[in-house]
Short mmCIF file of C-alpha atoms in Angstrom, two decimals:
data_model
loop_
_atom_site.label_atom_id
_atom_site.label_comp_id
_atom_site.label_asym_id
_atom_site.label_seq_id
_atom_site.Cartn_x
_atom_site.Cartn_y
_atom_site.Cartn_z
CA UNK A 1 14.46 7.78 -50.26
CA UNK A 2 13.85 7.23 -53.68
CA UNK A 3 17.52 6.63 -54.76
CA UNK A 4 18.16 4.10 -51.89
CA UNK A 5 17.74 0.82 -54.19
CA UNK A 6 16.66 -2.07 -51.08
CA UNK A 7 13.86 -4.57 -51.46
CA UNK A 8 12.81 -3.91 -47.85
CA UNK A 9 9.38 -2.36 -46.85
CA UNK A 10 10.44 -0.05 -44.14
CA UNK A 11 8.96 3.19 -42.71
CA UNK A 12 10.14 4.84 -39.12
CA UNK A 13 8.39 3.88 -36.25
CA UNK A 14 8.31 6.04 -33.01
CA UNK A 15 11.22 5.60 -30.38
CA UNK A 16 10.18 4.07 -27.18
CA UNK A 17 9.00 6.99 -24.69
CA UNK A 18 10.23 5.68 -21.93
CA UNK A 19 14.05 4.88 -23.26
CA UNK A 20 13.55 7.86 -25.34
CA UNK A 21 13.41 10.09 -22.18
CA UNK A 22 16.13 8.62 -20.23
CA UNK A 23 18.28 9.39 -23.15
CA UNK A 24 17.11 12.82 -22.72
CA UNK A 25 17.98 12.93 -18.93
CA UNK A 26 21.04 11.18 -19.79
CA UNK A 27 22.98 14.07 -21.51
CA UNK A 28 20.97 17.23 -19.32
CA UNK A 29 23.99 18.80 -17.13
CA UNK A 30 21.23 20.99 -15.23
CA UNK A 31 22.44 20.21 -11.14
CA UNK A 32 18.60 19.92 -10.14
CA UNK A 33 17.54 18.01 -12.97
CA UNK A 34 14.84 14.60 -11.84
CA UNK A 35 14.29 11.71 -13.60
CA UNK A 36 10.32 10.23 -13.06
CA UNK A 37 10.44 8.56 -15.90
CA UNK A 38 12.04 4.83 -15.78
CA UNK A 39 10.68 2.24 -13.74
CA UNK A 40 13.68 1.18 -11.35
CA UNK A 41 14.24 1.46 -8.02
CA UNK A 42 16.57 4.19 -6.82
CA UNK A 43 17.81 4.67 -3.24
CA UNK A 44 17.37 8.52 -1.36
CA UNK A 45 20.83 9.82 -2.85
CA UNK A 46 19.13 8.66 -6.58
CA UNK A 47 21.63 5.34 -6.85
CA UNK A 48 21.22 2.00 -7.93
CA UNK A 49 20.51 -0.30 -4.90
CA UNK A 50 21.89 -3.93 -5.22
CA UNK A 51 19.45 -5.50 -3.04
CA UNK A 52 21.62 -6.65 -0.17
CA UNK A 53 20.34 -10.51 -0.50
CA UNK A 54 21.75 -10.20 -3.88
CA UNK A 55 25.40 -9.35 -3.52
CA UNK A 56 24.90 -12.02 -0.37
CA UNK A 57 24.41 -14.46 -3.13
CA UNK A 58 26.03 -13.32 -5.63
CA UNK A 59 29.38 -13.64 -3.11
CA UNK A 60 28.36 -17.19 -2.29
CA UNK A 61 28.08 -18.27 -5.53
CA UNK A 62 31.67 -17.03 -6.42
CA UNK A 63 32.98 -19.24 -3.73
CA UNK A 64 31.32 -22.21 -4.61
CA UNK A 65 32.84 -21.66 -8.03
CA UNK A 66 30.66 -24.20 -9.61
CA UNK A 67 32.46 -25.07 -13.34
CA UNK A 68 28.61 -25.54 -14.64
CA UNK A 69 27.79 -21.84 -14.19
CA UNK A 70 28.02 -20.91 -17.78
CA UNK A 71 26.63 -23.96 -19.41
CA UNK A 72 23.51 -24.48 -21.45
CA UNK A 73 20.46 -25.40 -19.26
CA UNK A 74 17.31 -26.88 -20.62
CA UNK A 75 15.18 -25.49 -23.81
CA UNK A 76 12.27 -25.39 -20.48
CA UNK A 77 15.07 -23.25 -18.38
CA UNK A 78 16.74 -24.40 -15.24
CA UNK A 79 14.32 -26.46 -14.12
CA UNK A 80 14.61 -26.35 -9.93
CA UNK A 81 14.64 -22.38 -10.60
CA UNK A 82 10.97 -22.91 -12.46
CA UNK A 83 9.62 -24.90 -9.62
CA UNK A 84 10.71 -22.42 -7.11
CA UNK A 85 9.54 -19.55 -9.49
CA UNK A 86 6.27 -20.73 -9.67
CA UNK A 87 5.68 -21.81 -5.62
CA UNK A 88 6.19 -18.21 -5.26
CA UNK A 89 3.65 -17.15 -7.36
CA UNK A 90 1.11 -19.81 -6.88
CA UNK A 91 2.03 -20.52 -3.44
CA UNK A 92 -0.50 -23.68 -2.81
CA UNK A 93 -2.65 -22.76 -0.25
CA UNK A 94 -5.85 -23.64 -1.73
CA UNK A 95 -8.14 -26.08 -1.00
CA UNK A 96 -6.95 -28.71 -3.57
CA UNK A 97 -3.63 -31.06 -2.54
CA UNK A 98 -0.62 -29.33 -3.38
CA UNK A 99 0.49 -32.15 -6.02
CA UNK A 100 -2.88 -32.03 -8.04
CA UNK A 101 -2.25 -27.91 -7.71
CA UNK A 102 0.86 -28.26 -9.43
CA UNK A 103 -0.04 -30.69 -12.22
CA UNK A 104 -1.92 -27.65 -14.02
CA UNK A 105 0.68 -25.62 -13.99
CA UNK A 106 3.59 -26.08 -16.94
CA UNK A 107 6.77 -23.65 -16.30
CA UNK A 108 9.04 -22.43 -19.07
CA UNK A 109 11.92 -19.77 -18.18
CA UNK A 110 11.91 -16.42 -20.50
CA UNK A 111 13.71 -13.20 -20.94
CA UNK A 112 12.37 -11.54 -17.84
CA UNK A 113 8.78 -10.35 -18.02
CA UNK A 114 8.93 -8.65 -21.18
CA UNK A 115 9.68 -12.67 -22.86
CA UNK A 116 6.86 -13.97 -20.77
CA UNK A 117 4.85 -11.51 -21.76
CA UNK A 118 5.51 -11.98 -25.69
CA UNK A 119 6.38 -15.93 -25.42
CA UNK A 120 2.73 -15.93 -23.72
CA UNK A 121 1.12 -13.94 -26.53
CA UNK A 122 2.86 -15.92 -29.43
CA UNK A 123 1.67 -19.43 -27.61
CA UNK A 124 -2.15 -18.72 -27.48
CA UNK A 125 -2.20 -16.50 -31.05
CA UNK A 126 -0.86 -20.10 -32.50
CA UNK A 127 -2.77 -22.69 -30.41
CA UNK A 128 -5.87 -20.78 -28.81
CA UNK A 129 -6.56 -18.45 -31.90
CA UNK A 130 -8.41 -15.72 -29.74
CA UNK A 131 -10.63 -13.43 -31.92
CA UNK A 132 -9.15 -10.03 -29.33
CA UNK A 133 -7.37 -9.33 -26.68
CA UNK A 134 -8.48 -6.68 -24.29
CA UNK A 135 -5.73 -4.68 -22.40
CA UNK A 136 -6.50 -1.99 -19.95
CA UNK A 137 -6.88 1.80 -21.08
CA UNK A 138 -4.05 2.54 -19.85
CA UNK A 139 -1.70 -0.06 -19.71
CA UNK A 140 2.12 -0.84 -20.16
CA UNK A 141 2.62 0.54 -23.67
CA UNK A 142 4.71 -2.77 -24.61
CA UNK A 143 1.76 -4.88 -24.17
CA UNK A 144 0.20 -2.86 -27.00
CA UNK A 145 3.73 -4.06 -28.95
CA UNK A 146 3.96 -7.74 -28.09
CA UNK A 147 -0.22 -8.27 -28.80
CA UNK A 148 0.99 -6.54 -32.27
CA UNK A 149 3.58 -8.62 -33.05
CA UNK A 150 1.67 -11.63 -31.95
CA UNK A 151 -0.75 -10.51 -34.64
CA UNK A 152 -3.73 -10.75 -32.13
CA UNK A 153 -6.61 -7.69 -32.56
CA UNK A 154 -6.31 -5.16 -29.61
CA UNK A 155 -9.17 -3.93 -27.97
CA UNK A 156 -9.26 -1.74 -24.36
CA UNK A 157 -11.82 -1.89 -21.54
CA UNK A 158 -11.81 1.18 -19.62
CA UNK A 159 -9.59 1.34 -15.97
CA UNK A 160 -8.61 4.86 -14.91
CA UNK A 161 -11.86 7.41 -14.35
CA UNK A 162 -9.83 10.84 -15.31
CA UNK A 163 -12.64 12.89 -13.40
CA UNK A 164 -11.82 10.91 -10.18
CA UNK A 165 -8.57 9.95 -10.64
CA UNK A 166 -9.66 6.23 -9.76
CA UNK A 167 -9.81 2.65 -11.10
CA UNK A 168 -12.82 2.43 -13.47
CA UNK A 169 -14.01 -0.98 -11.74
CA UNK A 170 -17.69 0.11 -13.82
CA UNK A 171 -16.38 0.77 -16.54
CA UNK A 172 -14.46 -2.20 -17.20
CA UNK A 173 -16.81 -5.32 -15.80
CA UNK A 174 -19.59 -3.17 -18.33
CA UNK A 175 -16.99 -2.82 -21.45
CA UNK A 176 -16.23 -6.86 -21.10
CA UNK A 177 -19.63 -7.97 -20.38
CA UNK A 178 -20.90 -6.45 -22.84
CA UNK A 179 -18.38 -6.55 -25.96
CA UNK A 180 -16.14 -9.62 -25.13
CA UNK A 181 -16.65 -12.90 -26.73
CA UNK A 182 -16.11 -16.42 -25.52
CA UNK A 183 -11.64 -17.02 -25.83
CA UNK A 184 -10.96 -13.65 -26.04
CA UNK A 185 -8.30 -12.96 -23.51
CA UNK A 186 -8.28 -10.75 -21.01
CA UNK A 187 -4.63 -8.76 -19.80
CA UNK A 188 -4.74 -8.21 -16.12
CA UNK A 189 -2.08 -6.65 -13.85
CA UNK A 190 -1.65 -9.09 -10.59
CA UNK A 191 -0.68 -5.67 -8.41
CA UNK A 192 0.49 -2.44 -8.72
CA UNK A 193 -0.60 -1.57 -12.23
CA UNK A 194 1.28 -0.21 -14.63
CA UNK A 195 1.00 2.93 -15.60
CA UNK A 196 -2.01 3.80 -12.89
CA UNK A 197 -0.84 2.06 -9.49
CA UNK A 198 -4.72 1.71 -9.25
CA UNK A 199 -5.62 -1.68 -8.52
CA UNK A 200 -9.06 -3.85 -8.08
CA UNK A 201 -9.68 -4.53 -4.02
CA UNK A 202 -10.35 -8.54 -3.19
CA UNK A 203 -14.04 -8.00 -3.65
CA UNK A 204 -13.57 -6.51 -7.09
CA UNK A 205 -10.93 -9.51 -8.10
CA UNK A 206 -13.39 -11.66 -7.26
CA UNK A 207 -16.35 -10.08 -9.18
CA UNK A 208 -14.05 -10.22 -12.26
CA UNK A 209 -12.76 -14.36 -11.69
CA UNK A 210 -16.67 -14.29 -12.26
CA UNK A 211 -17.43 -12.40 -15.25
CA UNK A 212 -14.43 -14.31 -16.98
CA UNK A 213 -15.33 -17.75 -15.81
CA UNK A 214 -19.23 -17.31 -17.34
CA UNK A 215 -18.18 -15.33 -20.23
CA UNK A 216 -15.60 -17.80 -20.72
CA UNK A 217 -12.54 -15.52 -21.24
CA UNK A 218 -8.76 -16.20 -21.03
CA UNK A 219 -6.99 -14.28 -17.97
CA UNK A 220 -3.72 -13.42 -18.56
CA UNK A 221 -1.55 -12.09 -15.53
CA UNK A 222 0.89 -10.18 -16.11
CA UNK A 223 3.00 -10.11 -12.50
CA UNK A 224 6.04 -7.62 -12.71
CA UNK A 225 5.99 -6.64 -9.25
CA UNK A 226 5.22 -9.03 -6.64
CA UNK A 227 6.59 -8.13 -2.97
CA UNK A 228 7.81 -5.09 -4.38
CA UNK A 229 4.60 -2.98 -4.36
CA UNK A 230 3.35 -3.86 -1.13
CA UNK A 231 6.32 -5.73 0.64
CA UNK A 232 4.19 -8.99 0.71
CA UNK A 233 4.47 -11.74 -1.69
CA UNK A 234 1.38 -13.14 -0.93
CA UNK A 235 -0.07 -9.47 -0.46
CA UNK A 236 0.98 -8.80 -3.81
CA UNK A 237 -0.46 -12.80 -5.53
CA UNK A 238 -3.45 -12.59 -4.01
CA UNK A 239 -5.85 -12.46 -7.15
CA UNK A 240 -3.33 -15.07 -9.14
CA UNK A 241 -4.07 -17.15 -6.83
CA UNK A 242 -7.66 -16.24 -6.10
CA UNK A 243 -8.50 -17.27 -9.87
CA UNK A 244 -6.26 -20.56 -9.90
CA UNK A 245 -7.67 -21.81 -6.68
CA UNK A 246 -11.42 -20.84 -7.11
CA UNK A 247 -11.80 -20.75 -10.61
CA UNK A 248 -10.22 -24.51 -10.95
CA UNK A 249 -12.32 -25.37 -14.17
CA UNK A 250 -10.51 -22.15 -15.95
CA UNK A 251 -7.68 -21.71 -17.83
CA UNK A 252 -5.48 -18.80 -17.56
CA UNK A 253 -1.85 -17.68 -17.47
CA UNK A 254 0.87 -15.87 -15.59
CA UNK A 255 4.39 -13.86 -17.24
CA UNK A 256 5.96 -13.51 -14.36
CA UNK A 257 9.38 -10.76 -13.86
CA UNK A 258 11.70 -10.84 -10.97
CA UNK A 259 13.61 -7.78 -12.36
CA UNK A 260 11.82 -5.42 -9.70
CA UNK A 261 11.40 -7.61 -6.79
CA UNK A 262 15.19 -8.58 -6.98
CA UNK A 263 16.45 -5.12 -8.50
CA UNK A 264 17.59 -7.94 -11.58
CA UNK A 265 16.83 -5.32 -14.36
CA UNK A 266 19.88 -6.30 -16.33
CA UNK A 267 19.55 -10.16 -15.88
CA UNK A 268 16.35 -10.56 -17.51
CA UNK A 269 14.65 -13.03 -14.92
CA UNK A 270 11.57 -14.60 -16.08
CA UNK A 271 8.82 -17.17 -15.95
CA UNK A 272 5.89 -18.65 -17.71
CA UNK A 273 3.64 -20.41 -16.32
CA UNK A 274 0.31 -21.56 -18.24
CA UNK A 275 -2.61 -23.25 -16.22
CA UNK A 276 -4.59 -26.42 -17.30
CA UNK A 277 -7.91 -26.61 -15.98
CA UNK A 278 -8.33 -29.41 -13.81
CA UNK A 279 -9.69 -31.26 -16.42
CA UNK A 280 -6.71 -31.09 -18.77
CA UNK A 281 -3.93 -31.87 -15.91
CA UNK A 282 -2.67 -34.75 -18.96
CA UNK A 283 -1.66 -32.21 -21.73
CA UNK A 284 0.87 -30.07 -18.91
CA UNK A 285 3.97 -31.70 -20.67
CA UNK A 286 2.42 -30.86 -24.30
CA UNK A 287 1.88 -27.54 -23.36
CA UNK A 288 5.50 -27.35 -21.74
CA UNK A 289 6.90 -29.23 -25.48
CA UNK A 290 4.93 -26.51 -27.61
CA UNK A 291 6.29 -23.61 -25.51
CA UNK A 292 9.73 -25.29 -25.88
CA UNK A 293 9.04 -25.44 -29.77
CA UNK A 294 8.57 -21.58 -29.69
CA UNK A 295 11.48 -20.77 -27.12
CA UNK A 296 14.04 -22.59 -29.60
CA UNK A 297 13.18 -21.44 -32.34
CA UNK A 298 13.39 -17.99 -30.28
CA UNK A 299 16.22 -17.77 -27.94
CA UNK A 300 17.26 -21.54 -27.26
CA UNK A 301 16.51 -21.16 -23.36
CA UNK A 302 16.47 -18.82 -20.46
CA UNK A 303 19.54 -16.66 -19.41
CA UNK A 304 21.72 -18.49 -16.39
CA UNK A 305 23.04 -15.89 -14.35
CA UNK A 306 19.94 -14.49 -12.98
CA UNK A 307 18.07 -17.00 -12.21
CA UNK A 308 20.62 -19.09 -10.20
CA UNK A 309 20.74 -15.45 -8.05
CA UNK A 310 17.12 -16.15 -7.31
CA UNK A 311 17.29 -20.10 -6.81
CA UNK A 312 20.51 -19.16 -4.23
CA UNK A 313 18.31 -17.14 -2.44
CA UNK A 314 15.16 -18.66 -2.47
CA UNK A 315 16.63 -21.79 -1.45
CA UNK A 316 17.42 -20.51 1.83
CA UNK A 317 15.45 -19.62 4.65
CA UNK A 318 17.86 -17.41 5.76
CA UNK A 319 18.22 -15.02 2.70
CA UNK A 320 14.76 -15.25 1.96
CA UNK A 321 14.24 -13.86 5.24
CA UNK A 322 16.70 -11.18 4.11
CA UNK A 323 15.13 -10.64 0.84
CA UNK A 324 11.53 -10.42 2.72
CA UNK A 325 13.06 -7.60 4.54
CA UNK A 326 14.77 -5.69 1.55
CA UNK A 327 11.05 -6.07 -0.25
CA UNK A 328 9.88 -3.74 2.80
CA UNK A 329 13.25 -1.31 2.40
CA UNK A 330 12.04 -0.85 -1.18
CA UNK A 331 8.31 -0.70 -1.00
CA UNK A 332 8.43 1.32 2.29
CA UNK A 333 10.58 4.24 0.56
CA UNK A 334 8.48 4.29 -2.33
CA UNK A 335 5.18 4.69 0.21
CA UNK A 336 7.20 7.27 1.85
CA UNK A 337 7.40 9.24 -1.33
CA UNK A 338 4.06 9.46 -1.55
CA UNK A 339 3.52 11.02 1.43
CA UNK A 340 5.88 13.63 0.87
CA UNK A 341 4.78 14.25 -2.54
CA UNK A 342 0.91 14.47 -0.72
CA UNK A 343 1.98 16.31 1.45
CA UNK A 344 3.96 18.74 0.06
CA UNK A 345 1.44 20.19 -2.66
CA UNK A 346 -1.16 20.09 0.01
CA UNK A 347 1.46 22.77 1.83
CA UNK A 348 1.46 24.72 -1.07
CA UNK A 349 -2.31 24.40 -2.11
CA UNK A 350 -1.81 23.51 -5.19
CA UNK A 351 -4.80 23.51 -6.91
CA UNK A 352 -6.34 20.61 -7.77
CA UNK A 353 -6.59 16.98 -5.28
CA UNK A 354 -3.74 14.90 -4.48
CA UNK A 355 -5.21 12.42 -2.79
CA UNK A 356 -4.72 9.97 -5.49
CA UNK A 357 -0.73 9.60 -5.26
CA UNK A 358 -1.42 8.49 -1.68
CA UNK A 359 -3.94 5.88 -2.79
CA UNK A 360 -2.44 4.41 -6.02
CA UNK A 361 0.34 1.50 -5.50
CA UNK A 362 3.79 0.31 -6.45
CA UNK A 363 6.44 2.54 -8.09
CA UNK A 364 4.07 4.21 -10.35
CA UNK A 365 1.96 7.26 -9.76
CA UNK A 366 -0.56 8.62 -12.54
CA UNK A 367 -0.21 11.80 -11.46
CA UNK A 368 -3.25 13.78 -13.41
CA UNK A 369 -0.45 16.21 -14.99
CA UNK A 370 -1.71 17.23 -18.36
CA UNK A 371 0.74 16.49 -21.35
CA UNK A 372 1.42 20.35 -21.51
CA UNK A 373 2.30 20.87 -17.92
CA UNK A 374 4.63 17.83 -18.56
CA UNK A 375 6.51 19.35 -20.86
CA UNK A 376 6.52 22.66 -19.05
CA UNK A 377 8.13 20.47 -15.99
CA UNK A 378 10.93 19.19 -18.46
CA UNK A 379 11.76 22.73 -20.26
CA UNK A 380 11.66 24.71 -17.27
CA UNK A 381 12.71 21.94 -14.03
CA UNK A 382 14.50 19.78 -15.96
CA UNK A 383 11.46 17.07 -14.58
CA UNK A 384 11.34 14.41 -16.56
CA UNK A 385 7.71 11.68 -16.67
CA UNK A 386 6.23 10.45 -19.60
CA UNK A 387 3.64 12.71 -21.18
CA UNK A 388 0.81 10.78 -19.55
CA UNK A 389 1.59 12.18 -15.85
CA UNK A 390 3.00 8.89 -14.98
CA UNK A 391 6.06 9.31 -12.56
CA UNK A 392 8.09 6.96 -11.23
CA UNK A 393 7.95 7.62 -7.38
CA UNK A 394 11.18 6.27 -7.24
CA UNK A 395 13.04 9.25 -8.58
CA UNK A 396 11.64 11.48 -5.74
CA UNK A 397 14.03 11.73 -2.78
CA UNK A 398 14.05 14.04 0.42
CA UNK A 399 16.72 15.91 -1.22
CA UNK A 400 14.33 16.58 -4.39
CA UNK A 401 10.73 16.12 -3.53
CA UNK A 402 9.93 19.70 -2.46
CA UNK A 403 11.47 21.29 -5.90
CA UNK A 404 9.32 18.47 -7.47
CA UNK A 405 6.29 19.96 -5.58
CA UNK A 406 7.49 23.51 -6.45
CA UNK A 407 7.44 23.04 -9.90
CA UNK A 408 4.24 21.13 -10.49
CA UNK A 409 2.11 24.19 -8.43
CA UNK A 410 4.18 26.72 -10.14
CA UNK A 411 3.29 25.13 -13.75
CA UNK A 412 -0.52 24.07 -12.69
CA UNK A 413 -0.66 27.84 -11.50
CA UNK A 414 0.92 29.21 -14.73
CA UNK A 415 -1.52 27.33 -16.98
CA UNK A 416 -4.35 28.60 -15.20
#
């Protein structure tokens, strides 16, 4: 190093785990190898799945051959695609009129959740100034990245209780009441959380709308998987909407994906949507003009192709009737993984309780799996999850989920 001559202040930093490992899976030639380690949806023969709705639209939209299809849209994003974007996460069934509901909310389109997520951080570290933001331990490990780069301090509340195997709900209303300070922000997953699948019940959302409305915190949402973890879309918004209804005199925010729920991983599909208290309905459009400031300076505006996928189909009754039913196709395979997981190590006795994978939620299952036996699963099975135990339940399949089982009694069993 000392002979390169460079006036840049470089030093390695660690690959990305999760990329890292599907590289790794990528190039193994072993016939039984599994990958639990990427969060996409796979079908039972481990293949892509074009949601059906999609390649409905996607034909549709050939035909009508529109000659705008590849033009610039607004710095904001196509705007009819925001407006449907945020109905379905907000979806206005609150008590206050549906037009003062929507005068809170300013909508910018990003690069999928990922650009939410970051566009979301960058917006309040330059015009809300919070002294910390507190992400769950564990979370997504790109939220620790974006709150990085945003140049925000991190701190973590506690969420998964190792002993049980269960969402710390104690733990993390005691952590915030006690250390938090007035503008911090607060990262919350809207469902299926990511890496856990452990998520608060109503009664628990609403006990934490609470703490951050008198502590005066900042909720941030981060929404990656609605109608994909459950099957529901309102299922899966319930505590957005439980905070932006009830908590009217609070401000929060939503990054909002549709690369799960519309199997757009590629298209980068995204939404921001920040929320004025009802107080500050006047400043929406400033709010929606800073954003823009950020986004040209960024990326100019939203990708095209994507989102006119999801304004196709959400424009219809009729394929949103058909995606409604491909949310259940997804989410009801995943459940049905879980089970055979379950019930597979139970058949075996592995030691050790399982209940947990049948519990958590979504397309992630924190298994328990020490870091050890993870990388026994990988040298030996050719298994491949991230050295937390997560697994993504969408890599099991009939055809593989009883070697999965095999080989995470045979290296629990070996270890003890």
């Amino acid at each position: 190093m000392s002979n390169i001559d460079t006036r840049l202040n470089v030093s390695p930093v660690p690959p990305d785990e999760i990329f890292a490992l599907n590289g790794a899976y990528a190039v193994d030639t072993h016939p039984q190898k599994v990958s639990l380690g990427v969060g996409v949806y796979r079908t039972d023969d481990g293949k892509p799945w074009p949601l059906p709705v999609v390649q409905k639209a996607e034909k549709a939209l050939v035909v009508e051959d529109d000659l705008f299809r590849h033009e610039y849209t607004a710095i904001e994003g196509d705007v009819p695609f925001l407006g449907i974007a945020r109905d379905l996460m907000f979806g206005f069934e609150g008590k206050q009129s549906e037009e003062d509901a929507k005068a809170r909310i300013g909508s910018v389109q990003t690069v999928a959740g990922t650009g939410a997520n970051h566009l979301g951080a960058l917006f309040l570290a330059y015009h809300m100034k919070p002294t910390n933001v507190w992400l769950s331990n564990p979370s997504w490990a790109n939220h620790q990245t974006i709150w990085e780069l945003a140049g925000v301090p991190r701190k973590t509340y506690p969420y998964y209780h190792a002993a049980t195997r269960s969402f710390d709900f104690e733990g993390m209303m005691s952590s915030l009441e006690s250390e938090a300070q007035e503008g911090d922000v607060v990262l919350l997953h809207a469902c299926a959380h990511n890496p856990t699948g452990l998520d608060p019940n109503k009664e628990q959302w609403v006990a934490i709308a609470d703490l951050c409305e008198r502590k005066k915190l900042f909720p941030f949402f981060d929404s990656a998987y609605q109608g994909f973890a459950s099957g529901s879309v309102e299922e899966d918004a319930w505590a957005v909407r439980y905070f932006f209804n009830n908590k009217p005199d609070m401000e929060m925010c939503v990054a909002q994906s549709f690369s799960k729920n519309f199997g757009l991983y590629g298209q980068r599909v995204g939404a921001f949507h920040y929320c004025n208290n009802r107080a500050s309905v006047s400043i929406r459009d400033v709010v929606v003009n800073n954003l823009c400031h950020l986004i040209r300076g960024e990326f100019s505006m939203g990708p095209r192709v994507g989102c006119t996928i999801v304004k196709k189909v959400l424009n219809s009754d009729e394929l949103t009737a058909d995606w409604h039913e491909d949310l259940k196709v997804m989410s009801s395979r995943i459940k049905a993984m879980r089970k055979a997981l379950y019930n597979e190590l139970v058949r075996l006795q592995t030691p050790g309780t399982w209940e947990h994978i049948i519990q958590q939620n979504g397309m992630f299952s924190y298994t328990g799996l020490t870091p050890k036996q993870v990388y026994a699963l990988k040298d030996k099975y050719h298994i491949y999850l991230l050295k937390s135990g997560r697994a993504s339940i969408s890599g099991l399949s009939q055809k593989n989920v009883a070697y999965v089982a095999q080989a995470i009694d045979d290296v629990i069993r070996n270890e003890s």
